[in-house]
Short mmCIF file of C-alpha atoms and ligand atoms in Angstrom, two decimals:
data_model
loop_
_atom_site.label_atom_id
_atom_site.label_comp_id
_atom_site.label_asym_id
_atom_site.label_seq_id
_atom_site.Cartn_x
_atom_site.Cartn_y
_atom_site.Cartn_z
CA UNK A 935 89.93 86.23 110.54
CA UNK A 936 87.45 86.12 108.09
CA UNK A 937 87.59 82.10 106.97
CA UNK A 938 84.82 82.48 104.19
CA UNK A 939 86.56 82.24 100.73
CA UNK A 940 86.32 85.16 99.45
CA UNK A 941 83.77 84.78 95.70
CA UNK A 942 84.01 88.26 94.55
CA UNK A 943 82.00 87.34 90.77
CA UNK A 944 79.52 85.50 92.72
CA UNK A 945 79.27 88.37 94.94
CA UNK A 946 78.64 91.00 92.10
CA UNK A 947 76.29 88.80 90.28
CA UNK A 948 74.31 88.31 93.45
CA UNK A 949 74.30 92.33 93.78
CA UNK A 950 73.50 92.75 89.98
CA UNK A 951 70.14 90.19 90.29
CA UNK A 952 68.99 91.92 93.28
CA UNK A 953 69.68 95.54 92.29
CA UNK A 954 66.72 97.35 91.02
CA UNK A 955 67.41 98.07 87.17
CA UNK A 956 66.36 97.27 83.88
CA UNK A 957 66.95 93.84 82.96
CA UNK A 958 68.72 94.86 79.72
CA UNK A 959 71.08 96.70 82.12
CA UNK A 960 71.44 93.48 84.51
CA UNK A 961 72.18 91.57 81.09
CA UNK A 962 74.97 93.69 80.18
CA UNK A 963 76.50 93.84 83.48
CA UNK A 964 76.28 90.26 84.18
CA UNK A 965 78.33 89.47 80.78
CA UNK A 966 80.97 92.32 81.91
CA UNK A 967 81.06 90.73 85.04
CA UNK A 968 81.76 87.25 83.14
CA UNK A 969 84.58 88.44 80.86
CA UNK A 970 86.46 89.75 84.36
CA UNK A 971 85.69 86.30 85.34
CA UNK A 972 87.41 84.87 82.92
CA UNK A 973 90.36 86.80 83.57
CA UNK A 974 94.14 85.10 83.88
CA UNK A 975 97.28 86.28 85.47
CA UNK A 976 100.12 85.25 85.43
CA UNK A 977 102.91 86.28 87.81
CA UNK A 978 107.08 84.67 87.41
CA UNK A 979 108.42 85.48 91.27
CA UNK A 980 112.47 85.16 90.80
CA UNK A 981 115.71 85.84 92.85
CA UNK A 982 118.39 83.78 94.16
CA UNK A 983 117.94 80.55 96.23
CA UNK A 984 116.76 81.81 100.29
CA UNK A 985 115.67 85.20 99.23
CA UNK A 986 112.42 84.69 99.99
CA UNK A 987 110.22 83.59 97.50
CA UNK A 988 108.04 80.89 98.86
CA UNK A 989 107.87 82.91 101.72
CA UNK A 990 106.55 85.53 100.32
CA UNK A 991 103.86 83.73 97.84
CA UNK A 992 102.85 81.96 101.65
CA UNK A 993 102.50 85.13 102.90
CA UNK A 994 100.25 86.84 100.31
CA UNK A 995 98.12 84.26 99.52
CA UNK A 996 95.71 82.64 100.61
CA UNK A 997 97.35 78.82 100.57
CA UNK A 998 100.15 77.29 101.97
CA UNK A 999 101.58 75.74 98.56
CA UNK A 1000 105.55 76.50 98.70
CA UNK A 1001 107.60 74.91 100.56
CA UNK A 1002 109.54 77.05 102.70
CA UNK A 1003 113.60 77.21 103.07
CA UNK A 1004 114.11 73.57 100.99
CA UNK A 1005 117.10 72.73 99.75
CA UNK A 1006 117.99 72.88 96.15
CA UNK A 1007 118.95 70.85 93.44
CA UNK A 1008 120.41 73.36 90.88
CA UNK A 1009 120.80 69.93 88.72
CA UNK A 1010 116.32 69.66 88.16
CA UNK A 1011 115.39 72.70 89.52
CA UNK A 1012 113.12 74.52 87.00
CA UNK A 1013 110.36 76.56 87.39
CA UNK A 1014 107.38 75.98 89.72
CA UNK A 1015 103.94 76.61 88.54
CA UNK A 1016 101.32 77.18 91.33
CA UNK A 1017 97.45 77.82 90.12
CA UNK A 1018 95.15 79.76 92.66
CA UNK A 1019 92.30 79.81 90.44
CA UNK A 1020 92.96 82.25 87.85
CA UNK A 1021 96.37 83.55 89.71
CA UNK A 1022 99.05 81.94 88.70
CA UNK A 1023 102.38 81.90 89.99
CA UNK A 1024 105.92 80.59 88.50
CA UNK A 1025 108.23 80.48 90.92
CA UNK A 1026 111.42 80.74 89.32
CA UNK A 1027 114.89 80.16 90.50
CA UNK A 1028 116.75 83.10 89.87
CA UNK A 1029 120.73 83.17 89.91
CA UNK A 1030 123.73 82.53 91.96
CA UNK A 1031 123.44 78.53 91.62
CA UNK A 1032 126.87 78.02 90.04
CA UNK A 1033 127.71 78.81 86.14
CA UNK A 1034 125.78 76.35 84.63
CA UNK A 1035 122.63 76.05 86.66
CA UNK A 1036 123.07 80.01 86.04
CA UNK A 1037 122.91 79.65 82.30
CA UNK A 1038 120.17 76.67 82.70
CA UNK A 1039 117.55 79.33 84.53
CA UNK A 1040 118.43 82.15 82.32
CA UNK A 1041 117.18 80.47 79.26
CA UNK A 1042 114.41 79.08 80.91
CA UNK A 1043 113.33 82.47 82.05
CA UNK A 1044 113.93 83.88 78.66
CA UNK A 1045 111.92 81.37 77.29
CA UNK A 1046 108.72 82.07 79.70
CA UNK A 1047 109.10 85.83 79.18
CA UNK A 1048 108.97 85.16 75.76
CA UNK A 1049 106.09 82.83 75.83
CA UNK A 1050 102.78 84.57 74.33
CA UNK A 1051 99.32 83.73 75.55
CA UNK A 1052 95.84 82.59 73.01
CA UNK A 1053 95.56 86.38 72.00
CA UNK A 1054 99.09 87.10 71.44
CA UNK A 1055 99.97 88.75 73.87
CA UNK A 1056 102.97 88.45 76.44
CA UNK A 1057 101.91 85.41 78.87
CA UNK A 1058 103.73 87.07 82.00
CA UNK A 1059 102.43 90.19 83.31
CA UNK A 1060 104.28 90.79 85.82
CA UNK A 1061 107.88 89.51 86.88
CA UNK A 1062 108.62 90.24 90.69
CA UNK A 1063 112.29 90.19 91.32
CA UNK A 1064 112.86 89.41 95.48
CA UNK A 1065 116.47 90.40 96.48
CA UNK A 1066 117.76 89.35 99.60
CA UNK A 1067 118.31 92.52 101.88
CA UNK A 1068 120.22 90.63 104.45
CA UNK A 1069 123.32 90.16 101.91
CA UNK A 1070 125.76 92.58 100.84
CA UNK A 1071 126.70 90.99 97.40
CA UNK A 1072 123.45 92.12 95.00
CA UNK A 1073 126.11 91.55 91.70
CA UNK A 1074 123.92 88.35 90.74
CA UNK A 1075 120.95 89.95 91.58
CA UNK A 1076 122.03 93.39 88.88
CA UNK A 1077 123.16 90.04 86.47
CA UNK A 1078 119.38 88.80 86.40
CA UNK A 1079 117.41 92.09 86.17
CA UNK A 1080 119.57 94.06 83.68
CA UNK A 1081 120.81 91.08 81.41
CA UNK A 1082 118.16 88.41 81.65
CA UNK A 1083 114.93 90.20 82.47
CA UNK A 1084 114.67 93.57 81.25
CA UNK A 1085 116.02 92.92 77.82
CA UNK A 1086 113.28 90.40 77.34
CA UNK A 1087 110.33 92.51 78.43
CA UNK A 1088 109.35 93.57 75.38
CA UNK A 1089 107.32 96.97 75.73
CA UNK A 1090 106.47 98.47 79.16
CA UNK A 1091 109.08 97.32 80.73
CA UNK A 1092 108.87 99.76 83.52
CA UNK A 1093 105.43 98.48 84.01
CA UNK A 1094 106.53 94.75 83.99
CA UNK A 1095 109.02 94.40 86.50
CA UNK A 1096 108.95 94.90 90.33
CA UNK A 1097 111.94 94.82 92.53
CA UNK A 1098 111.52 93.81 95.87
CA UNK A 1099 113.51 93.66 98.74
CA UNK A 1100 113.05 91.14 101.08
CA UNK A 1101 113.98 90.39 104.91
CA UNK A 1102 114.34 94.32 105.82
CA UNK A 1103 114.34 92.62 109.28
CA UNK A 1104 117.96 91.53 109.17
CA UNK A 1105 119.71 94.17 106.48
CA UNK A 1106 121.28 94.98 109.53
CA UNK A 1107 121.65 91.82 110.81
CA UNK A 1108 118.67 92.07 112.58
CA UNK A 1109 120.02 95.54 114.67
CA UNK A 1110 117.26 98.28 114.83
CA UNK A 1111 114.58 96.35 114.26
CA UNK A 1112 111.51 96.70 116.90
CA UNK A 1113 110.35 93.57 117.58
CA UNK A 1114 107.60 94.33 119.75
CA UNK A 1115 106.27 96.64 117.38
CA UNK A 1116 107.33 94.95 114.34
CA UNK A 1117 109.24 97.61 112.14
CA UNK A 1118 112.32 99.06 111.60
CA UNK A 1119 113.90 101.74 113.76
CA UNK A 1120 115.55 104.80 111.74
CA UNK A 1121 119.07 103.93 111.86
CA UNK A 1122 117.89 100.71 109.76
CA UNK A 1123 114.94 103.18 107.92
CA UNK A 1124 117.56 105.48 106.76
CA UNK A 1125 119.77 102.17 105.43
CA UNK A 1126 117.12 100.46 103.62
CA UNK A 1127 116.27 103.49 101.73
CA UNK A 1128 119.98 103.71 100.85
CA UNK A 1129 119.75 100.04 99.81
CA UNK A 1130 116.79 101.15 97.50
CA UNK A 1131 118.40 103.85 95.63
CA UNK A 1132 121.48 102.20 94.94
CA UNK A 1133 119.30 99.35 93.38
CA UNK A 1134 117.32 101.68 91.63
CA UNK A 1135 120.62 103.32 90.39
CA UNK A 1136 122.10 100.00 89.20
CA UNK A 1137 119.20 99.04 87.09
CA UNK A 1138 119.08 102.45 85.56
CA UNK A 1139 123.06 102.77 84.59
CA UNK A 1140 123.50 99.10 83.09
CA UNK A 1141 119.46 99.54 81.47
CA UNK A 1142 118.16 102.93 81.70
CA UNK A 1143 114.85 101.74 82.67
CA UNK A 1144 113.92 103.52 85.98
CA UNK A 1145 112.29 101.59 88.13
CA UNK A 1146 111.48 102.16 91.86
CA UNK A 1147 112.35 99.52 94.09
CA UNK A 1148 110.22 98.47 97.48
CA UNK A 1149 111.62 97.23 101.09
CA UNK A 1150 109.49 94.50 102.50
CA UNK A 1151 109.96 91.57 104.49
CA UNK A 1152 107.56 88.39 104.19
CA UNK A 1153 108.10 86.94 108.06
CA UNK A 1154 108.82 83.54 109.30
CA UNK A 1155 107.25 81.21 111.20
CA UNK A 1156 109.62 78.40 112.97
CA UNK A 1157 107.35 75.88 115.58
CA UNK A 1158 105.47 77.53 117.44
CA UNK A 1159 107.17 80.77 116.98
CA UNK A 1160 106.57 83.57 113.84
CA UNK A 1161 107.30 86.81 113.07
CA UNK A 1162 104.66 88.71 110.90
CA UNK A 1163 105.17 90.54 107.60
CA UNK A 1164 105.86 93.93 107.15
CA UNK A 1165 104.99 96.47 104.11
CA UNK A 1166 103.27 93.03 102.35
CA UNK A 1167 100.03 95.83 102.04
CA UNK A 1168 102.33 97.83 100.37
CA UNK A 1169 103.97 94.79 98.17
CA UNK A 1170 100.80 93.70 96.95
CA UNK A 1171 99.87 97.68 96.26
CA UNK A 1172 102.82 97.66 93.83
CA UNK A 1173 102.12 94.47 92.50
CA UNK A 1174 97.89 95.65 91.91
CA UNK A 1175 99.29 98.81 90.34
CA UNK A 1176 101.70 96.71 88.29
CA UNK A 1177 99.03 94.55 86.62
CA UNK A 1178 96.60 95.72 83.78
CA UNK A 1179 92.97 97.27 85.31
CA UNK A 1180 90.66 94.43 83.72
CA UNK A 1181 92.41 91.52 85.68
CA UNK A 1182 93.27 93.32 89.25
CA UNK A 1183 90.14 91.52 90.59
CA UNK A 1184 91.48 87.74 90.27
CA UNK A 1185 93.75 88.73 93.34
CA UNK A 1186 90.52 89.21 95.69
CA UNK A 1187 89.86 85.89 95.93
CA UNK A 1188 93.04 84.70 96.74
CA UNK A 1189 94.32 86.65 99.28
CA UNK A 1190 95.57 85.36 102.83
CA UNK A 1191 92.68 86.16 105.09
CA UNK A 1192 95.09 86.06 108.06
CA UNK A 1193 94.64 89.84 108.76
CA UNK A 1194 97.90 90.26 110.90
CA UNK A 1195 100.17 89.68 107.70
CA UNK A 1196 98.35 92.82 105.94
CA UNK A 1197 98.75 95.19 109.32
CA UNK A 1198 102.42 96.32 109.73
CA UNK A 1199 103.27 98.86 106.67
CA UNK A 1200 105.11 102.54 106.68
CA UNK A 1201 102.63 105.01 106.67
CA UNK A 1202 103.73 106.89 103.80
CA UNK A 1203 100.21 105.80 102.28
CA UNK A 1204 97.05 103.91 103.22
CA UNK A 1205 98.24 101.27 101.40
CA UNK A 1206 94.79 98.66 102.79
CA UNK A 1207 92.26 101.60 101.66
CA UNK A 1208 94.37 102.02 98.29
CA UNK A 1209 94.13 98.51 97.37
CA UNK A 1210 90.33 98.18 98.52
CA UNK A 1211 90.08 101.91 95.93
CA UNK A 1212 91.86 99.62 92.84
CA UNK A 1213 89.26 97.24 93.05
CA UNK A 1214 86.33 99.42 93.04
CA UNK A 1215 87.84 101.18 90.16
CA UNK A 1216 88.09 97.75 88.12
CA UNK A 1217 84.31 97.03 88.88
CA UNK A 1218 83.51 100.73 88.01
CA UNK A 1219 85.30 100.84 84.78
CA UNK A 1220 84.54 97.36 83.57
CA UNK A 1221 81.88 95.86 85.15
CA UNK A 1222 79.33 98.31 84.21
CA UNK A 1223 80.76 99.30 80.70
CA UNK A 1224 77.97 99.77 78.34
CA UNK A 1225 74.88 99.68 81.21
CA UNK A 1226 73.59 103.00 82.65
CA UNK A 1227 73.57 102.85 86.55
CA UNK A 1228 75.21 105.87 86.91
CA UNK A 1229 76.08 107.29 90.19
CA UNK A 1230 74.11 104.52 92.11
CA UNK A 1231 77.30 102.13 91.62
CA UNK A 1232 78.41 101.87 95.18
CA UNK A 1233 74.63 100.91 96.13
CA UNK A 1234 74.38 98.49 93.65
CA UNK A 1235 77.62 96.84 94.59
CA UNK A 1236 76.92 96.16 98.72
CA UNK A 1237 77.65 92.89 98.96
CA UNK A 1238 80.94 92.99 96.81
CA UNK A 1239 81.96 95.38 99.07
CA UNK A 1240 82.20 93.06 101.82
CA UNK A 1241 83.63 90.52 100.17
CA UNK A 1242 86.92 93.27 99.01
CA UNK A 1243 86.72 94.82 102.28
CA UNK A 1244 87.04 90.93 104.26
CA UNK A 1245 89.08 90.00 101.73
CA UNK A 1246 92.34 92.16 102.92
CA UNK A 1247 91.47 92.22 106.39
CA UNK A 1248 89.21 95.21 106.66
CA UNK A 1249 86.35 94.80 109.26
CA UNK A 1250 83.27 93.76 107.34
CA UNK A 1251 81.09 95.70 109.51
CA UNK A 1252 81.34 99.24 108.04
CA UNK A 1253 82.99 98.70 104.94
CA UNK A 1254 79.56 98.49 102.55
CA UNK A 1255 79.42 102.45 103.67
CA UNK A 1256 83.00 102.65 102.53
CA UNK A 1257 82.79 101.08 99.69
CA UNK A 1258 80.58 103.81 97.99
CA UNK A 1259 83.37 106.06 98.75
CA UNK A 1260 86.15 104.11 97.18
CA UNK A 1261 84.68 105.26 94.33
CA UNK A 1262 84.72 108.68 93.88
N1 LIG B 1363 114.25 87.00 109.00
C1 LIG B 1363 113.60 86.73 107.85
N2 LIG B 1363 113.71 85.53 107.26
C2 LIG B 1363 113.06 85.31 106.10
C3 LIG B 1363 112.24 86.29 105.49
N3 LIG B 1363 111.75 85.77 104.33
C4 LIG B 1363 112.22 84.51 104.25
N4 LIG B 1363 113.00 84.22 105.31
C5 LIG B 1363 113.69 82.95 105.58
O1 LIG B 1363 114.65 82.73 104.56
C6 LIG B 1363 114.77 81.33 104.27
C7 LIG B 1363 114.55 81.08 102.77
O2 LIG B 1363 113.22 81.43 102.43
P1 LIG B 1363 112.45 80.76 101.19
O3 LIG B 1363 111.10 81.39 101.17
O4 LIG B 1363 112.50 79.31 101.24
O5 LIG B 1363 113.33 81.31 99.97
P2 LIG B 1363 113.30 80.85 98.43
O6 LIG B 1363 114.44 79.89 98.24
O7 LIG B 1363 113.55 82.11 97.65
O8 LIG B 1363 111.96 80.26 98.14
C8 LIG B 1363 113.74 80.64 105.15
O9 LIG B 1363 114.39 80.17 106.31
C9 LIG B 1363 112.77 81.74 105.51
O10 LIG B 1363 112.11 81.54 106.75
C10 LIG B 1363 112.14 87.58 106.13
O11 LIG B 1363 111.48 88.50 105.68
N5 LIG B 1363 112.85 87.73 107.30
MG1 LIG B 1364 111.43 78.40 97.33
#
C-alpha cells in the first residue's frame, strides 16, 4: 500500500519546472495546471436507507468519514456533506423512509439538483443512485430515479445519473458467490445481468432516458473480519467517464490507497489501465493547452505518472514507462 498522499498538481508542477522547455511554455502550463487545480466536484450518492452508501464512499476513498450501517432518524435526517479536498460528496437519503420522510428527501433532493454553482452552472455533476441488489422490491428505488431525479436533471441527463447496484454478493442471498476468490459464480452472473436489464428497462419505460446500469458490491468489514469490494475499478470507471474531462483529476488524490479494494473486477475491460488512460487524457488535453511540447508529453510528465499509477494501486515501479503509453 502506497501510504504517501497522493499530490497529483504538485506532482505536475514539479515535472513542468524540471522539464527542459521554454519558460514561456512552463508559464503556460503551470497556469493550465492551476485552473485544473482549482477544479470542484460535486457528487449527491442516494438510495434507500442500508443500500450501501457509506459503504461505498468508505470504500472508494481515501478516508473513513461515513459511518457505516447507523441507524436512522427519518425525523432530521438530511443530507450529508463530506469535503475531500475538492471532491465533494452529499450523501443523500434516498426513499422508502415512510410517506413523509419520503416527501421531506424528495424536495430536498430537488432542491440540490436544482442548486447552480458561481458560473451558473448545475452544482451536481453527477448523482449516483446505489440500489440494494439483495432486495426484491426496487418500486421505491424506480419512484426516486424516474420521478425525483431524472426530471430534475436538466440537460444530459444520460450523462448525469449512474445506477448502481450494490451487494451483488447476496442478490442471491449470498448462493454462488466464491468466496475464496471473491466473485460471483454464473448462476448468480447470469441473475445480476437480468437484474440490470430490467432496471435499465424500468428507467427507460416510465423516462425514456436509457441508461446502463452497473453490478458492484462495496464489501464489509465486521471486527476483525472483511470482505473486499468487487467491480469498485469498474464503479469508479463509470463514475470518471460520468464527470466532465477538466475535473476527472480531483479524484487522484483522493482515492483509497488500499490496493485490494481496486483488484476484484469482471474482465470485460481493464478497467485499472482505463482509469490510469482518463487521467492522462485530462493532463494531455488541458494541461498543456496553448504550450507546444508536442509528442514529448509522457516524458515531461514522469513523476505524475507515479503519482496516477500509486494512486489506484498500480505498482509504481514500471508505471512512468506506462504512462507514456496511456497516451496515445
Ligand atoms: N454483504 C454486503 N453487505 C454490504 C455491502 N455494502 C454494504 N453492506 C452492509 O449493508 C449495511 C448498510 O450499509 P451502509 O453503508 O450503512 O448503507 P447506507 O444506509 O446506504 O449508508 C451495513 O451493514 C453494510 O456492512 C455489500 O456489498 N455486501
Ligand atoms: Mg449511510
Amino acid at each position: 500500500m502506497n501510504k504517501r498522499k497522493a499530490n497529483v498538481f504538485e506532482n505536475l508542477k514539479e515535472d513542468v519546472y524540471q522539464a527542459n522547455m521554454p519558460e514561456k511554455e512552463k508559464q503556460k502550463i503551470l497556469k493550465n495546471i492551476m485552473n485544473l487545480r482549482d477544479k470542484k466536484i460535486n457528487i449527491m450518492i442516494t438510495g434507500a436507507t442500508g443500500c450501501g452508501k457509506s459503504s461505498t464512499i468508505n470504500a472508494l476513498f481515501d478516508m473513513e468519514i461515513a459511518k457505516v450501517g447507523v441507524g436512522v432518524d427519518p425525523e432530521t435526517m438530511n443530507i450529508t456533506k463530506y469535503e475531500l479536498d475538492n471532491l465533494i460528496l452529499w450523501d443523500s437519503p434516498g426513499l422508502g423512509d415512510g410517506k413523509e420522510a419520503d416527501n421531506r428527501h424528495a424536495r430536498n433532493i430537488i432542491k440540490k439538483l436544482q442548486e447552480k454553482d458561481f458560473s451558473g452552472h448545475a452544482l451536481i455533476d453527477l448523482v449516483l443512485v446505489i440500489l440494494d441488489g439483495s432486495t426484491r422490491d426496487l418500486g421505491t428505488s424506480y419512484e426516486l430515479i424516474n420521478s425525483v431525479i431524472i426530471p430534475n436533471l436538466g440537460r444530459d441527463k444520460e450523462n448525469r445519473i449512474l445506477v448502481a447496484i450494490n451487494q451483488c454478493d447476496v442478490a442471491m442471498k449470498g448462493r454462488y458467490w466464491n468466496k475464496e476468490e471473491n466473485k460471483p459464480e454464473p448462476p448468480l452472473v447470469k441473475f445480476l445481468e437480468e437484474k440490470v436489464q430490467s432496471v435499465r428497462r424500468r428507467i427507460k419505460e416510465g423516462t425514456g432516458v436509457d441508461i446502463e446500469p452497473i453490478y458492484y458490491s462495496a464489501g464489509w468489514k465486521e471486527e476483525g473480519e472483511k470482505q473486499n469490494p468487487y467491480n469498485l475499478s469498474k464503479l469508479l470507471y463509470f463514475i470518471i467517464q460520468h464527470t466532465p474531462k477538466e475535473k476527472r483529476l480531483v479524484y487522484v488524490n483522493n482515492l483509497s490507497r488500499d490496493t485490494s479494494v481496486w483488484r476484484y473486477n469482471d474482465n470485460k475491460k481493464d478497467y485499472v489501465h482505463l482509469i490510469k488512460k482518463s487521467f492522462a487524457e485530462t493532463v494531455s488535453e488541458y494541461a498543456t493547452q496553448g504550450a507546444q511540447i508536442g509528442k514529448s508529453i509522457g516524458s515531461v510528465f514522469g513523476k505524475t505518472g507515479e503519482t496516477i499509477g500509486g494512486a489506484i494501486g498500480g505498482v509504481v515501479g514500471g508505471v512512468v514507462g506506462a504512462f507514456k503509453s496511456w497516451f496515445s
